[in-house]
XYZ file of C-alpha atoms in Angstrom:
647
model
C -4.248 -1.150 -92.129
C -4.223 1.934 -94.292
C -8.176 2.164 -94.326
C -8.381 1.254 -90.624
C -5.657 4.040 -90.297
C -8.103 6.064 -92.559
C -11.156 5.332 -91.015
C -9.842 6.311 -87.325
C -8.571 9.853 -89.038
C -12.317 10.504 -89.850
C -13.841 9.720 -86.551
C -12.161 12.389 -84.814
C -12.673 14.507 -87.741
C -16.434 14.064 -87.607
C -16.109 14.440 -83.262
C -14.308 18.151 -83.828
C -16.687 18.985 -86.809
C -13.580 18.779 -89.086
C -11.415 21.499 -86.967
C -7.816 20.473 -85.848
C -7.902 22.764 -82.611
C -10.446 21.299 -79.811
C -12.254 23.062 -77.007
C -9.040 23.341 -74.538
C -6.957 24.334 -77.621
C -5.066 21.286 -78.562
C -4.544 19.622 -81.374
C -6.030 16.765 -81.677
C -4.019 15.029 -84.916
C -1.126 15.401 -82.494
C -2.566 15.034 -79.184
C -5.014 12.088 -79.860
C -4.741 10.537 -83.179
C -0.692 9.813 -83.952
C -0.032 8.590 -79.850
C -3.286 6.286 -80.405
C -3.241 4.756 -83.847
C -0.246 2.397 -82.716
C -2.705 0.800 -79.998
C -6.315 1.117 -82.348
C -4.308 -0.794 -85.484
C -2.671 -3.214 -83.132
C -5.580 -4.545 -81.454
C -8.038 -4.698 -85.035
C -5.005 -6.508 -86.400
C -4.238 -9.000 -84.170
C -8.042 -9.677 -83.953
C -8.956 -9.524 -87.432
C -5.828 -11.862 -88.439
C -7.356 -14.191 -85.770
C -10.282 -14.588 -87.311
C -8.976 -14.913 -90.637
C -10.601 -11.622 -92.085
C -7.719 -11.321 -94.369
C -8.529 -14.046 -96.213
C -11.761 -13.288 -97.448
C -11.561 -13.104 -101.786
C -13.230 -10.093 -102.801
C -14.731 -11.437 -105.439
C -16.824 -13.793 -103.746
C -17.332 -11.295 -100.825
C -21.439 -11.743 -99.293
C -22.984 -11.833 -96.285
C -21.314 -14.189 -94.767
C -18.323 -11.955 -94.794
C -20.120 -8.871 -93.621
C -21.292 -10.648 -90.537
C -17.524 -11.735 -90.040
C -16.252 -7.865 -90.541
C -18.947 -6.405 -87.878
C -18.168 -9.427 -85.329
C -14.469 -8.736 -85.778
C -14.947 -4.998 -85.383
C -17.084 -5.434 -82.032
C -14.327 -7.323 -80.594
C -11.955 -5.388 -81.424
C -13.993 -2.246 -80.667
C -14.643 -3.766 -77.302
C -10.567 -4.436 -76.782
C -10.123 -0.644 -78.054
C -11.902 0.159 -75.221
C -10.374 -1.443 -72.092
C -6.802 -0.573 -73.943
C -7.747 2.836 -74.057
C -8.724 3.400 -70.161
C -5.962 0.530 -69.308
C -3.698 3.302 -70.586
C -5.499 6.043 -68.920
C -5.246 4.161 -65.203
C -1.367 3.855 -66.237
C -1.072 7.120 -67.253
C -2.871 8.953 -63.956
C -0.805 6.598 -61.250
C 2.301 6.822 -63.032
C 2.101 9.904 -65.322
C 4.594 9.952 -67.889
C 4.186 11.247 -71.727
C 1.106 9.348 -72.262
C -0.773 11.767 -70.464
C -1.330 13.962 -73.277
C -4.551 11.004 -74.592
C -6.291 11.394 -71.489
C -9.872 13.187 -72.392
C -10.403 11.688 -75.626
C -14.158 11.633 -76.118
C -15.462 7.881 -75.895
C -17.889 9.097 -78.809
C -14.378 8.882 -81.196
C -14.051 4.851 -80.664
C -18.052 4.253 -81.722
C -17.438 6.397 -84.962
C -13.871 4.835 -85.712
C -15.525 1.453 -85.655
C -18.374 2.673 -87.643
C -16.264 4.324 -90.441
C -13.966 1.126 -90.161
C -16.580 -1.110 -90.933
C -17.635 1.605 -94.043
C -14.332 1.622 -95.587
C -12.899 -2.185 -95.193
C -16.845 -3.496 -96.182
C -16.904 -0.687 -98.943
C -13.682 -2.050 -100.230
C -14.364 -5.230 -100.509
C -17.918 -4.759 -102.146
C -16.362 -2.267 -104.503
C -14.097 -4.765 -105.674
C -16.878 -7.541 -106.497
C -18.494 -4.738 -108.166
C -15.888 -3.783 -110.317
C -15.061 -7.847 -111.325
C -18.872 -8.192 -112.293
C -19.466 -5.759 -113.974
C -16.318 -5.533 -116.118
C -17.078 -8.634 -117.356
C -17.032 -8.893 -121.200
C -20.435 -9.263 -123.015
C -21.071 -12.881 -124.660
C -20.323 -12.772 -128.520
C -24.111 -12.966 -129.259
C -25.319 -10.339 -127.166
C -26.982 -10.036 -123.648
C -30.071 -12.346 -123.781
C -33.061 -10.654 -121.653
C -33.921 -13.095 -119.387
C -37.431 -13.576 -116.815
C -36.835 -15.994 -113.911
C -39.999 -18.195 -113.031
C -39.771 -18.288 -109.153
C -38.614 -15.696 -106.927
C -37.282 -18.040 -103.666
C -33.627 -19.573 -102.903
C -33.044 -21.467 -106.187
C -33.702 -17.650 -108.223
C -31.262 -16.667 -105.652
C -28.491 -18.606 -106.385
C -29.495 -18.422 -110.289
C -28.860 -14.591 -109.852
C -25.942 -15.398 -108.062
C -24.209 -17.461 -110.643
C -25.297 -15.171 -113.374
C -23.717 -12.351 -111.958
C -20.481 -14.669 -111.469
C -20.180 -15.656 -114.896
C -16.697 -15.153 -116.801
C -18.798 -13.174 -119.644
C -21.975 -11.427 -119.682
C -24.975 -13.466 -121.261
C -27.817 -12.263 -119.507
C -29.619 -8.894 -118.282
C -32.160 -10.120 -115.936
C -35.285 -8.426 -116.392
C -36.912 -9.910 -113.598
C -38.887 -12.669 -112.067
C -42.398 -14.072 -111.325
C -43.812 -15.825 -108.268
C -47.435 -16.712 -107.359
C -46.106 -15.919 -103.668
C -48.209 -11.997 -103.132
C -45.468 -11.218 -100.083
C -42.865 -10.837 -102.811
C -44.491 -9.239 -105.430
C -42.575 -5.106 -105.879
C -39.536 -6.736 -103.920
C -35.876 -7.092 -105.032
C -33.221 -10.094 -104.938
C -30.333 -8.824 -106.081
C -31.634 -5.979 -107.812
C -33.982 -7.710 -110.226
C -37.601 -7.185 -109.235
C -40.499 -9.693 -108.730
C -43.063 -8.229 -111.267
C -46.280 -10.286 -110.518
C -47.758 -14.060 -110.396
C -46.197 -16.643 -112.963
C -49.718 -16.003 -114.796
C -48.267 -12.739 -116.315
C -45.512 -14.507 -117.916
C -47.277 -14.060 -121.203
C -47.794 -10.328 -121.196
C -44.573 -9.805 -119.880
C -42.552 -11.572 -122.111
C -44.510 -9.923 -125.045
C -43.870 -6.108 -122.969
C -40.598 -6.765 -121.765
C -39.042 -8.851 -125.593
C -38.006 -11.798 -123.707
C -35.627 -14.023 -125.156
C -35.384 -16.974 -122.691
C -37.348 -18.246 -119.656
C -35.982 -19.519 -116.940
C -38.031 -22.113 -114.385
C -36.154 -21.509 -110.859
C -38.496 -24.153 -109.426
C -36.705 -27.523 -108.211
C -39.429 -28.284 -106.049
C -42.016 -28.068 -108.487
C -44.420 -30.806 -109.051
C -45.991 -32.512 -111.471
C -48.842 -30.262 -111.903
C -46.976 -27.460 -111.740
C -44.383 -27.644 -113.760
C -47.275 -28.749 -116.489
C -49.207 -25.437 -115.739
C -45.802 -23.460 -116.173
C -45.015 -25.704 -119.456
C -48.304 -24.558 -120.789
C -47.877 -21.073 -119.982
C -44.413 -21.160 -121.680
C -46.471 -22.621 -124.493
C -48.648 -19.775 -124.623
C -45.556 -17.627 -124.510
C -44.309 -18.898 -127.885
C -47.481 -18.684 -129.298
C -47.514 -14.700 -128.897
C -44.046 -14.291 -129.426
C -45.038 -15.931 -133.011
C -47.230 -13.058 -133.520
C -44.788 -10.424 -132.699
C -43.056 -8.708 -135.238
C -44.562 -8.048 -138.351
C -47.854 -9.736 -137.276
C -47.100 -13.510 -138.946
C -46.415 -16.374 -136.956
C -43.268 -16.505 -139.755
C -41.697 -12.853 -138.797
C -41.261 -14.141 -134.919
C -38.038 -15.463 -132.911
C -38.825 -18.842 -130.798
C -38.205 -18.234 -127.295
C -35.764 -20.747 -125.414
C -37.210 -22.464 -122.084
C -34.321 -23.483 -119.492
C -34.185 -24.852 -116.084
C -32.353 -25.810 -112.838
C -32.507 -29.831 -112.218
C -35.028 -31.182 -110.327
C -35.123 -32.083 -106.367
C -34.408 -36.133 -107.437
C -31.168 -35.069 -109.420
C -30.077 -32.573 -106.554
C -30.167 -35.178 -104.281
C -29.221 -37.693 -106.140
C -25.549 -35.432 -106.692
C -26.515 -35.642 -110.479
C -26.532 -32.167 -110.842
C -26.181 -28.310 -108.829
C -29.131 -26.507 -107.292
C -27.626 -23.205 -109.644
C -26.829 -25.094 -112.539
C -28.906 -24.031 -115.656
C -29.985 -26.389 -118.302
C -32.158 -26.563 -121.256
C -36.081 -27.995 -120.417
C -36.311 -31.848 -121.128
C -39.437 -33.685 -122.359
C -38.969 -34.962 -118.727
C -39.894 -31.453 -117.046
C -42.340 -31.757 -119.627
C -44.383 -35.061 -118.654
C -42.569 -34.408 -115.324
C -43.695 -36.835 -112.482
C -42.981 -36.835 -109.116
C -40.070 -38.716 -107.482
C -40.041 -41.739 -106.392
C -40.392 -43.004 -102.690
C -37.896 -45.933 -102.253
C -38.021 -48.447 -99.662
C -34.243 -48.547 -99.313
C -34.428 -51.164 -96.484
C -36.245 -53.694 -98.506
C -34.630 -53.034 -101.807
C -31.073 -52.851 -100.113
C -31.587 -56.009 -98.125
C -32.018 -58.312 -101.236
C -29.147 -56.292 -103.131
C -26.515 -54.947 -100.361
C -23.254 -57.837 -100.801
C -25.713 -59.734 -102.600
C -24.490 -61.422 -106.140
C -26.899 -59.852 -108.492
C -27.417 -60.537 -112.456
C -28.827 -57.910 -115.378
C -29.993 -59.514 -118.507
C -29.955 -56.694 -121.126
C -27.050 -54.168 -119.337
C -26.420 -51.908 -122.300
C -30.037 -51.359 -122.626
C -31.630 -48.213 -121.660
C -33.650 -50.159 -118.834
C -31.089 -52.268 -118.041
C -28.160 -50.154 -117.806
C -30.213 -47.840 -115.135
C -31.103 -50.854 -113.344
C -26.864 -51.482 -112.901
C -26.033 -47.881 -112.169
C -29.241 -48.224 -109.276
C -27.869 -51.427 -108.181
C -24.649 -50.163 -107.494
C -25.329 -47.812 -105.266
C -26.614 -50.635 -103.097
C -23.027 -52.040 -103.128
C -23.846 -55.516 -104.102
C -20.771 -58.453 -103.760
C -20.924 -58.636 -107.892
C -22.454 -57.651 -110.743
C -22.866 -59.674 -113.562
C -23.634 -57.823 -116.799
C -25.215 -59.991 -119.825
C -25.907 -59.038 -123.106
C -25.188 -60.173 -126.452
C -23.942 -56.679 -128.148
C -20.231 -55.983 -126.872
C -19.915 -52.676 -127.525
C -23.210 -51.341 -125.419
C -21.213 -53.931 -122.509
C -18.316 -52.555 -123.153
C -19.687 -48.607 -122.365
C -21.723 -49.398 -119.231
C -19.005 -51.521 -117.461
C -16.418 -48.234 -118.382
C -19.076 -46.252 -116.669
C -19.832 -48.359 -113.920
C -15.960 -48.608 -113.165
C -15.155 -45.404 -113.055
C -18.562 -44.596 -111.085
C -18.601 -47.125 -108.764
C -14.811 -48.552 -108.506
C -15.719 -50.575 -105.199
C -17.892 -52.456 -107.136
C -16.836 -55.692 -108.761
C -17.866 -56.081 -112.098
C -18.200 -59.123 -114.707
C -19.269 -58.485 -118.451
C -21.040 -61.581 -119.570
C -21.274 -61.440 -123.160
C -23.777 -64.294 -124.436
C -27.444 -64.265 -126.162
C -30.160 -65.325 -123.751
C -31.424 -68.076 -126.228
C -28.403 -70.177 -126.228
C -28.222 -72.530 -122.976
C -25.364 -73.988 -122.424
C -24.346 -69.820 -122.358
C -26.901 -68.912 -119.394
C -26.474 -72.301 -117.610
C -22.158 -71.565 -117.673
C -22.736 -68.225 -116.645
C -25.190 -69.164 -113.610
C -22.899 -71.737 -112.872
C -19.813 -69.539 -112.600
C -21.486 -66.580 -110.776
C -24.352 -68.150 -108.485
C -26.140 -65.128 -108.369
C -29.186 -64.660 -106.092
C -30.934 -61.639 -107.859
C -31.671 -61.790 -111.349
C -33.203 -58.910 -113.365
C -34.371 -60.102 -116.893
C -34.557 -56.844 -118.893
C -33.610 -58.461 -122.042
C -36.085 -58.260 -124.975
C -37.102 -57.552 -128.576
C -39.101 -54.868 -127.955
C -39.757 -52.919 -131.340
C -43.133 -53.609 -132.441
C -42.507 -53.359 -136.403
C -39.866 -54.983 -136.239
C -41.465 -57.865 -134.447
C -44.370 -58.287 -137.183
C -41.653 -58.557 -139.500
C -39.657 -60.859 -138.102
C -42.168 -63.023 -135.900
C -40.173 -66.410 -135.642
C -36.881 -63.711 -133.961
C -39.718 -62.360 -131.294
C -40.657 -65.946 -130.006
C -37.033 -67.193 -130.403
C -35.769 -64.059 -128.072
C -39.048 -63.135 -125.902
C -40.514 -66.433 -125.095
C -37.847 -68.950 -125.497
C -35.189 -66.398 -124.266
C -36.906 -65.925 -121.027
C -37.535 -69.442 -120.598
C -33.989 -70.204 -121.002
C -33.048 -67.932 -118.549
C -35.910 -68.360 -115.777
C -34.959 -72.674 -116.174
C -31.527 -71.364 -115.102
C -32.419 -69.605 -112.358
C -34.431 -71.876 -111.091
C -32.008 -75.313 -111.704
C -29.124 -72.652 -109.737
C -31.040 -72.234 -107.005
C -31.484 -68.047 -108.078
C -33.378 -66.373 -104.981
C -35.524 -63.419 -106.729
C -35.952 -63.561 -110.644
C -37.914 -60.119 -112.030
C -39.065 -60.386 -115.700
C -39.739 -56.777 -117.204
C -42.941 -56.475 -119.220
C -44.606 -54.465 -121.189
C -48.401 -52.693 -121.304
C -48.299 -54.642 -125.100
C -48.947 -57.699 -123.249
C -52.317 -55.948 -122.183
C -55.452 -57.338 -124.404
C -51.800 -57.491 -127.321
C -52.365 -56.163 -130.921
C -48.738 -57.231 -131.894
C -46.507 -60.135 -131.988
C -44.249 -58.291 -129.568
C -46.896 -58.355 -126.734
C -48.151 -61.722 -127.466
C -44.633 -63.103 -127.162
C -44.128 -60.990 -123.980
C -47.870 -62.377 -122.395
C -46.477 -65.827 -123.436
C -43.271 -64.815 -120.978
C -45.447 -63.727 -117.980
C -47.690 -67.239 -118.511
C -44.481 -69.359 -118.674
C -43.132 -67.116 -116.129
C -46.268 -67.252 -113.799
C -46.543 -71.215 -114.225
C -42.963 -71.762 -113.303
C -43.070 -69.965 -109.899
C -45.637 -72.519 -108.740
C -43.091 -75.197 -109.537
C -39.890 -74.611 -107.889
C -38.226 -72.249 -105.020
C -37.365 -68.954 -106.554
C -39.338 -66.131 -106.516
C -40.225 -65.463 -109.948
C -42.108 -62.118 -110.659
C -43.050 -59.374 -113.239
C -43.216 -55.942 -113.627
C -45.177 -54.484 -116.624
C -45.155 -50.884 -117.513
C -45.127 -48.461 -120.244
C -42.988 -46.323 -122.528
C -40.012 -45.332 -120.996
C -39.205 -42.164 -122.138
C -35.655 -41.501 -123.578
C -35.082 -45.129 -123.937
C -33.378 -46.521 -126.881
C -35.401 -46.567 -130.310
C -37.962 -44.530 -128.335
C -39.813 -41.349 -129.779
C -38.267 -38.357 -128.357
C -34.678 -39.784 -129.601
C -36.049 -39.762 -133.214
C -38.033 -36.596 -132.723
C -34.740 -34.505 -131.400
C -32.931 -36.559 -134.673
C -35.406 -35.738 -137.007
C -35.358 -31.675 -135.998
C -31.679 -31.559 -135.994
C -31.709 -32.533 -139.918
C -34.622 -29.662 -140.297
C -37.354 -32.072 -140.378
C -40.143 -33.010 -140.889
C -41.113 -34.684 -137.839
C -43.221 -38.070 -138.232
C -46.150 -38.615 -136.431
C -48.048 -41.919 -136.817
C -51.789 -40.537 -136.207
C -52.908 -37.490 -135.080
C -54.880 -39.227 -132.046
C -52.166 -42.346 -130.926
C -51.591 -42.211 -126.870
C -48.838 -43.880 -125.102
C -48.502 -44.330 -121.105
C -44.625 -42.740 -120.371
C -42.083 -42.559 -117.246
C -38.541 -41.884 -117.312
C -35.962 -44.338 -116.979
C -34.650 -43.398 -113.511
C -38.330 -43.923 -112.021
C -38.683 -47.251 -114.051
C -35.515 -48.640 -112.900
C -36.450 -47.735 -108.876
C -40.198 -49.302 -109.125
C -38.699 -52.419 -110.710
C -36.441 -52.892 -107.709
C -39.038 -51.796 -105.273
C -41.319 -54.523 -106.916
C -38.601 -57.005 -106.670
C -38.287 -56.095 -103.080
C -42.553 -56.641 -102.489
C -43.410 -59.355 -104.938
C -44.357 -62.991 -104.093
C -43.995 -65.730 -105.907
C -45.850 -65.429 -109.625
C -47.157 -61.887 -109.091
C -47.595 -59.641 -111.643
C -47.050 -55.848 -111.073
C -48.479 -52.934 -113.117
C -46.509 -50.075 -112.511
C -48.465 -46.418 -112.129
C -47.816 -44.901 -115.921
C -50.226 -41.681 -114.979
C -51.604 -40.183 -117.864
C -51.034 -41.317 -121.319
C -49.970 -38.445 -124.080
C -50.884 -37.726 -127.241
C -47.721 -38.567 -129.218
C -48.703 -35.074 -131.358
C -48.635 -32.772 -128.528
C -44.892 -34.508 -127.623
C -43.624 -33.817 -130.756
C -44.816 -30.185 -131.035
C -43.246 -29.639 -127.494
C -39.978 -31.237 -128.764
C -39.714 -28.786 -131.550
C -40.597 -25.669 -129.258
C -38.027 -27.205 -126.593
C -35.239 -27.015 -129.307
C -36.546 -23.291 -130.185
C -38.354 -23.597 -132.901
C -41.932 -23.465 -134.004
C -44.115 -26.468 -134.631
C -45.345 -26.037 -138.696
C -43.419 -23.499 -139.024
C -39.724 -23.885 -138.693
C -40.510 -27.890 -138.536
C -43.272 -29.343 -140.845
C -45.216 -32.852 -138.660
C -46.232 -35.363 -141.098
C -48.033 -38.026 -140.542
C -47.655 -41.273 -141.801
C -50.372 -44.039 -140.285
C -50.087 -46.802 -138.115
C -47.155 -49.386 -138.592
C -48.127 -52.873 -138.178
C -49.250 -54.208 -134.921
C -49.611 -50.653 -133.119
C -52.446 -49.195 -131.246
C -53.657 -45.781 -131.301
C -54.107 -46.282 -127.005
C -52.206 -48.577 -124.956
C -54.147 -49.835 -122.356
C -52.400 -50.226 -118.556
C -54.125 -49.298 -115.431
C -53.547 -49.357 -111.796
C -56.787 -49.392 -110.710
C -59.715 -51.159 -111.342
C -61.468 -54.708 -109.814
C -58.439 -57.332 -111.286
C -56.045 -54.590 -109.156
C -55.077 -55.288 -106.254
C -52.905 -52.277 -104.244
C -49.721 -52.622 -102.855
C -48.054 -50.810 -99.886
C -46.514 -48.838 -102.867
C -48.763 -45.897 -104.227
C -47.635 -46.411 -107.499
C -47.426 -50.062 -107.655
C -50.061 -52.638 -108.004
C -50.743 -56.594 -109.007
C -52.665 -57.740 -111.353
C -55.058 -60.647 -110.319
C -54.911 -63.370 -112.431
C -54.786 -67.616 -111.774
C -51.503 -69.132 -113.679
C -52.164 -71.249 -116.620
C -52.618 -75.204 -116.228
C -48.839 -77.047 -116.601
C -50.642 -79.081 -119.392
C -51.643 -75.479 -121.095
C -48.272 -73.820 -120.399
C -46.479 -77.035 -121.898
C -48.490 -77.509 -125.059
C -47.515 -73.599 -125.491
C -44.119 -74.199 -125.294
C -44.320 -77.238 -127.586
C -46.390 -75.500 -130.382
C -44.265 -72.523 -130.306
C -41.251 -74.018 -130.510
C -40.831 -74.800 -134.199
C -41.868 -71.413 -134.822
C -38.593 -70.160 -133.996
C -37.243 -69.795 -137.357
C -40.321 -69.262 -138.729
C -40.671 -66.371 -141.313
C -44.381 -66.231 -141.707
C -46.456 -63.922 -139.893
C -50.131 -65.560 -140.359
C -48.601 -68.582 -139.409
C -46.982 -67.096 -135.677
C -50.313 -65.063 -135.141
C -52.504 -68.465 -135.256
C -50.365 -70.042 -132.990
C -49.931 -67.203 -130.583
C -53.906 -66.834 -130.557
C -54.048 -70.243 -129.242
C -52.271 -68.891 -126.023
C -53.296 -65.752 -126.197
C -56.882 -65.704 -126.650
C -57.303 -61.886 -125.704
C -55.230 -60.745 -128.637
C -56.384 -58.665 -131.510
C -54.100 -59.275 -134.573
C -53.496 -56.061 -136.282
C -55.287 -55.984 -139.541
C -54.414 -52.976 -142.325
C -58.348 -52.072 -142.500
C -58.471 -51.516 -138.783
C -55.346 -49.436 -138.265
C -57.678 -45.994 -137.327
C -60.282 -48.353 -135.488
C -60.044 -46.905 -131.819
C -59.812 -50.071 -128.658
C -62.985 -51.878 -127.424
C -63.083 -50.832 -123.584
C -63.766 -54.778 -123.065
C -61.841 -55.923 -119.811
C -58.663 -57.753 -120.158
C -59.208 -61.226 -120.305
C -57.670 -63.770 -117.822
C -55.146 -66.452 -119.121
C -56.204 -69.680 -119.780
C -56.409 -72.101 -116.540
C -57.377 -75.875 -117.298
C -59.992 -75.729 -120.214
């Protein structure tokens, strides 16, 4: 009221050019403002307290609030108005001591809602100004900060910077390849080119973190801004005094993707450090709810393998299709006992039931099938570590084969609708005892669907990056205890996707499949395992070689310097799915798939590796044991050979 009061005072200064005394020689203070202010305050209060003006927090004041203030103050202007010759109608029928406003220029109600607006918005604006910027500075300084992208995510970056309890950053600007907004302003920070100058400008401008404002980005260009941010750190390496050793690492950050956004994972403003998975970033996957939610929604549904990284994304994506009950199995309690306390308190409406047992043992499986009756099982359980498998061969065929056998006989004996094995590209053309164990799965799985009612399929793909026992986990250990970092060869490839895109094409492929299909999931392009450990070490802000030493230390036994998985090709067949396909191949002979399981069998305890690779090559005949003198010898491109049918 005492601005409004204020700001009414100057209009009728500014009408009579700042003199008290008008043209007919009256004071105007007297005359016009004191007998009017009564009426102007009045009607902006009543009309600004109905619109809840007063409530605004200055603070947090925007644009939203100057469009409130100038609608307010047109109303209220407007009401001004009809008050004002209201009065003067009164005033000339009755007369009385009113008569004294009549004359009042009209002029003096346009400026008092112009200096109104001036003084109430000023306000307001002064007083975010003031909380921003006497803000403390952070303890380590202001970091100088470039923004990659100059649209509505930079926007709300800028805004939550400028929010922040302390001072961490002084924006120094932002790049977009968009030419409209090159020379412009958001919030005071300009847009000083394309993104193809971040380079030069971070080497101009001392740049001590990069920012990618780019939620939308996709695959390709979030790799073209990764290798850009690569380049980055290699000049900042030579700043200085003119060694790679005299230079600071620059710090990469981010806001989370589209697929976390919408997922309510994360804010469109909230910063975070760049992941290997903006690194290899691939697009998000296209769901077919319908089909996926009709075999889960109230459905009882079973996860062989929960605490695993696979299989405890495949429970928290099955939950959100609010199936009847969840059955959770897996022999180590404590990795049960952390997804169920974060499936509880995620999903509460969703009824839970840890099923602690090993795969292997049957009377387990068959008492849990019997119990639960589910209709959905997902078999994600597995030895997986290829090493480890060489060295303990008779464990791999014990777990992998005889494991999923025990657990596909259930389903099918309990009448389970949909069964989905999870594969592996080591089952392709196999090097290792781990594949061959997991081809001798799919062939046992494969042979089985032709022989009863449930809809047995499998799902092979890749690498999953993240996972447990994986190689970014180990890299990120390895740099925290100042290295080195391990490399096995210079030249090994692996196929990768992240665990939330794995666990969504493994129900979408449980959704499409048939009876015996095998799916290949699309694994894009593989990486060299070199260049994903020196982007792990510049991710953590350091410098490959320098900072962190890479060693490397050859091939372990039964690995391949390229995996070899492929969506396309003339045993491919396409699915409705872009990134899904099945692999054409005729199921094994019953007599074939019987004498497997008979030979192999024994071998269960069995503690000596020539001994499990001659029987496996029996079944397997594409397999290439892994010999010590071939462990640099690159793949043969030869196709990958069909299982065995009745020969």
């Amino acid at each position: 009221m005492g601005l409004l009061a204020v700001g009414f005072w100057i209009a009728l200064a500014v009408r009579f050019d700042f003199s008290f005394i008008t043209a007919n020689d009256r004071n105007w203070f007297y005359a016009y403002y004191l007998p009017l202010l009564p009426m102007v305050l009045a009607i902006k209060c009543v009309v600004w307290l109905a619109m809840g003006l007063h409530r605004g927090t200055w603070r947090y004041v925007g644009l939203g609030d100057a469009i409130s203030l100038l609608a307010g103050s047109q109303i209220a202007l407007g009401l001004v108005f009809a008050g004002y010759f209201l009065w003067q109608t009164i005033t000339l029928r009755w007369g009385g001591t009113t008569a004294s406003v009549a004359g009042i220029p009209e002029t003096v109600f346009l400026l008092d809602w112009l200096f109104g607006v001036m003084l109430v918005g000023g306000a307001r604006m002064f007083g975010r100004l003031m909380h921003e910027e006497s803000r403390p500075v952070a303890a380590g300084g202001l970091v100088r900060l470039l923004i990659v992208g100059a649209g509505d995510a930079a926007e709300a970056v800028l805004r939550e910077i400028s929010r922040m309890p302390e001072q961490r950053y002084r924006v120094v600007g932002l790049i977009d390849d968009n030419p409209a907004k090159a020379k412009t302003r958001i919030h005071g920070s300009p847009v000083l080119g394309p993104i193809s100058r971040l380079p030069s400008l971070c080497a101009t401008h001392q740049i001590g973190e990069i920012l990618i404002a780019l939620p939308r980005a996709t695959n390709q260009e979030m790799q073209r801004i990764i290798s850009l941010c690569r380049a980055t750190q290699m000049a900042a390496d030579m700043r200085g005094d003119g060694s790679s050793t005299g230079a600071t690492a620059l710090r990469f950050r981010t806001i989370p993707s589209l697929q976390d956004i919408l997922a309510g994972k994360a804010a469109p403003n909230q910063i975070r450090d760049v992941s290997v998975n903006d690194l290899l970033g691939r697009d998000a996957v296209q769901t077919d709810l319908g089909s996926v939610g009709q075999m889960l929604h109230g459905q009882v549904v079973a996860v062989s393998g929960a605490g695993g990284s696979i299989g405890s994304e495949l429970c928290r994506t099955i939950c959100r299709f609010e199936p009847s009950l969840l059955v959770l199995m897996d022999k180590a309690e404590n990795a049960i006992f952390e997804i169920e306390r974060e499936l509880k308190k995620e999903f509460p409406a969703v009824k839970l039931i840890p099923a602690i047992g090993d795969i292997s043992d049957p009377v387990r499986v068959e008492q849990i099938f019997a119990d639960f009756q589910p209709s959905t099982v997902f078999h994600a359980a597995a030895h997986k570590h290829v090493p480890l498998a060489e060295s303990n061969p008779g464990e791999a065929i014990r777990n992998n084969v005889f494991g999923t056998k025990t657990l596909a006989d259930a389903a099918a004996t309990s009448g389970v609708k949909n069964f989905v094995m999870i594969s592996t590209d080591k089952a392709v053309n196999p090097s290792s005892i781990m594949g061959a164990t997991k081809r001798c799965a799919e062939i046992y799985i494969q042979s089985l669907a032709r022989r009863c009612h449930t809809n047995f399929i499998t799902v092979r793909f890749g690498n999953v990056l993240g996972s447990n026992g994986s190689v970014v986990p180990i890299f990120k250990q390895q740099i925290a205890a100042g290295g080195p970092v391990t490399v096995t060869h210079p030249e090994m490839r692996r196929y990768f996707m992240t665990i939330p895109e794995a666990s969504q094409l493994v129900l979408q492929a449980g959704a499409l499949g048939q009876r015996g299909e095998i799916f290949v999931l699309d694994m894009g392009q593989p990486v060299r395992i070199l260049d994903l450990a020196r982007d792990v070490i510049i991710l953590c802000g350091l410098r490959p070689e320098v900072d962190i030493p890479i060693v490397f230390t050859g091939l372990r036994p039964g690995e391949k310097l390229y995996e070899e998985l492929s969506i396309r090709g003339e045993n491919m067949v396409q699915t409705r799915h872009p990134k899904i396909a099945i692999w054409k191949s005729e199921p094994a002979a019953n007599a074939h798939v019987q004498k497997m399981i008979d030979e192999l069998e024994p071998l269960q305890h069995c503690t000596v590796r020539e001994q499990v690779l001659f029987a496996l090559k029996q079944f397997v005949p594409e397999m290439m044991p892994w010999q010590a003198e071939t462990r640099d010898a690159k793949p043969s491109n030869a196709p990958i050979t069909k299982p065995i049918g009745d020969n």
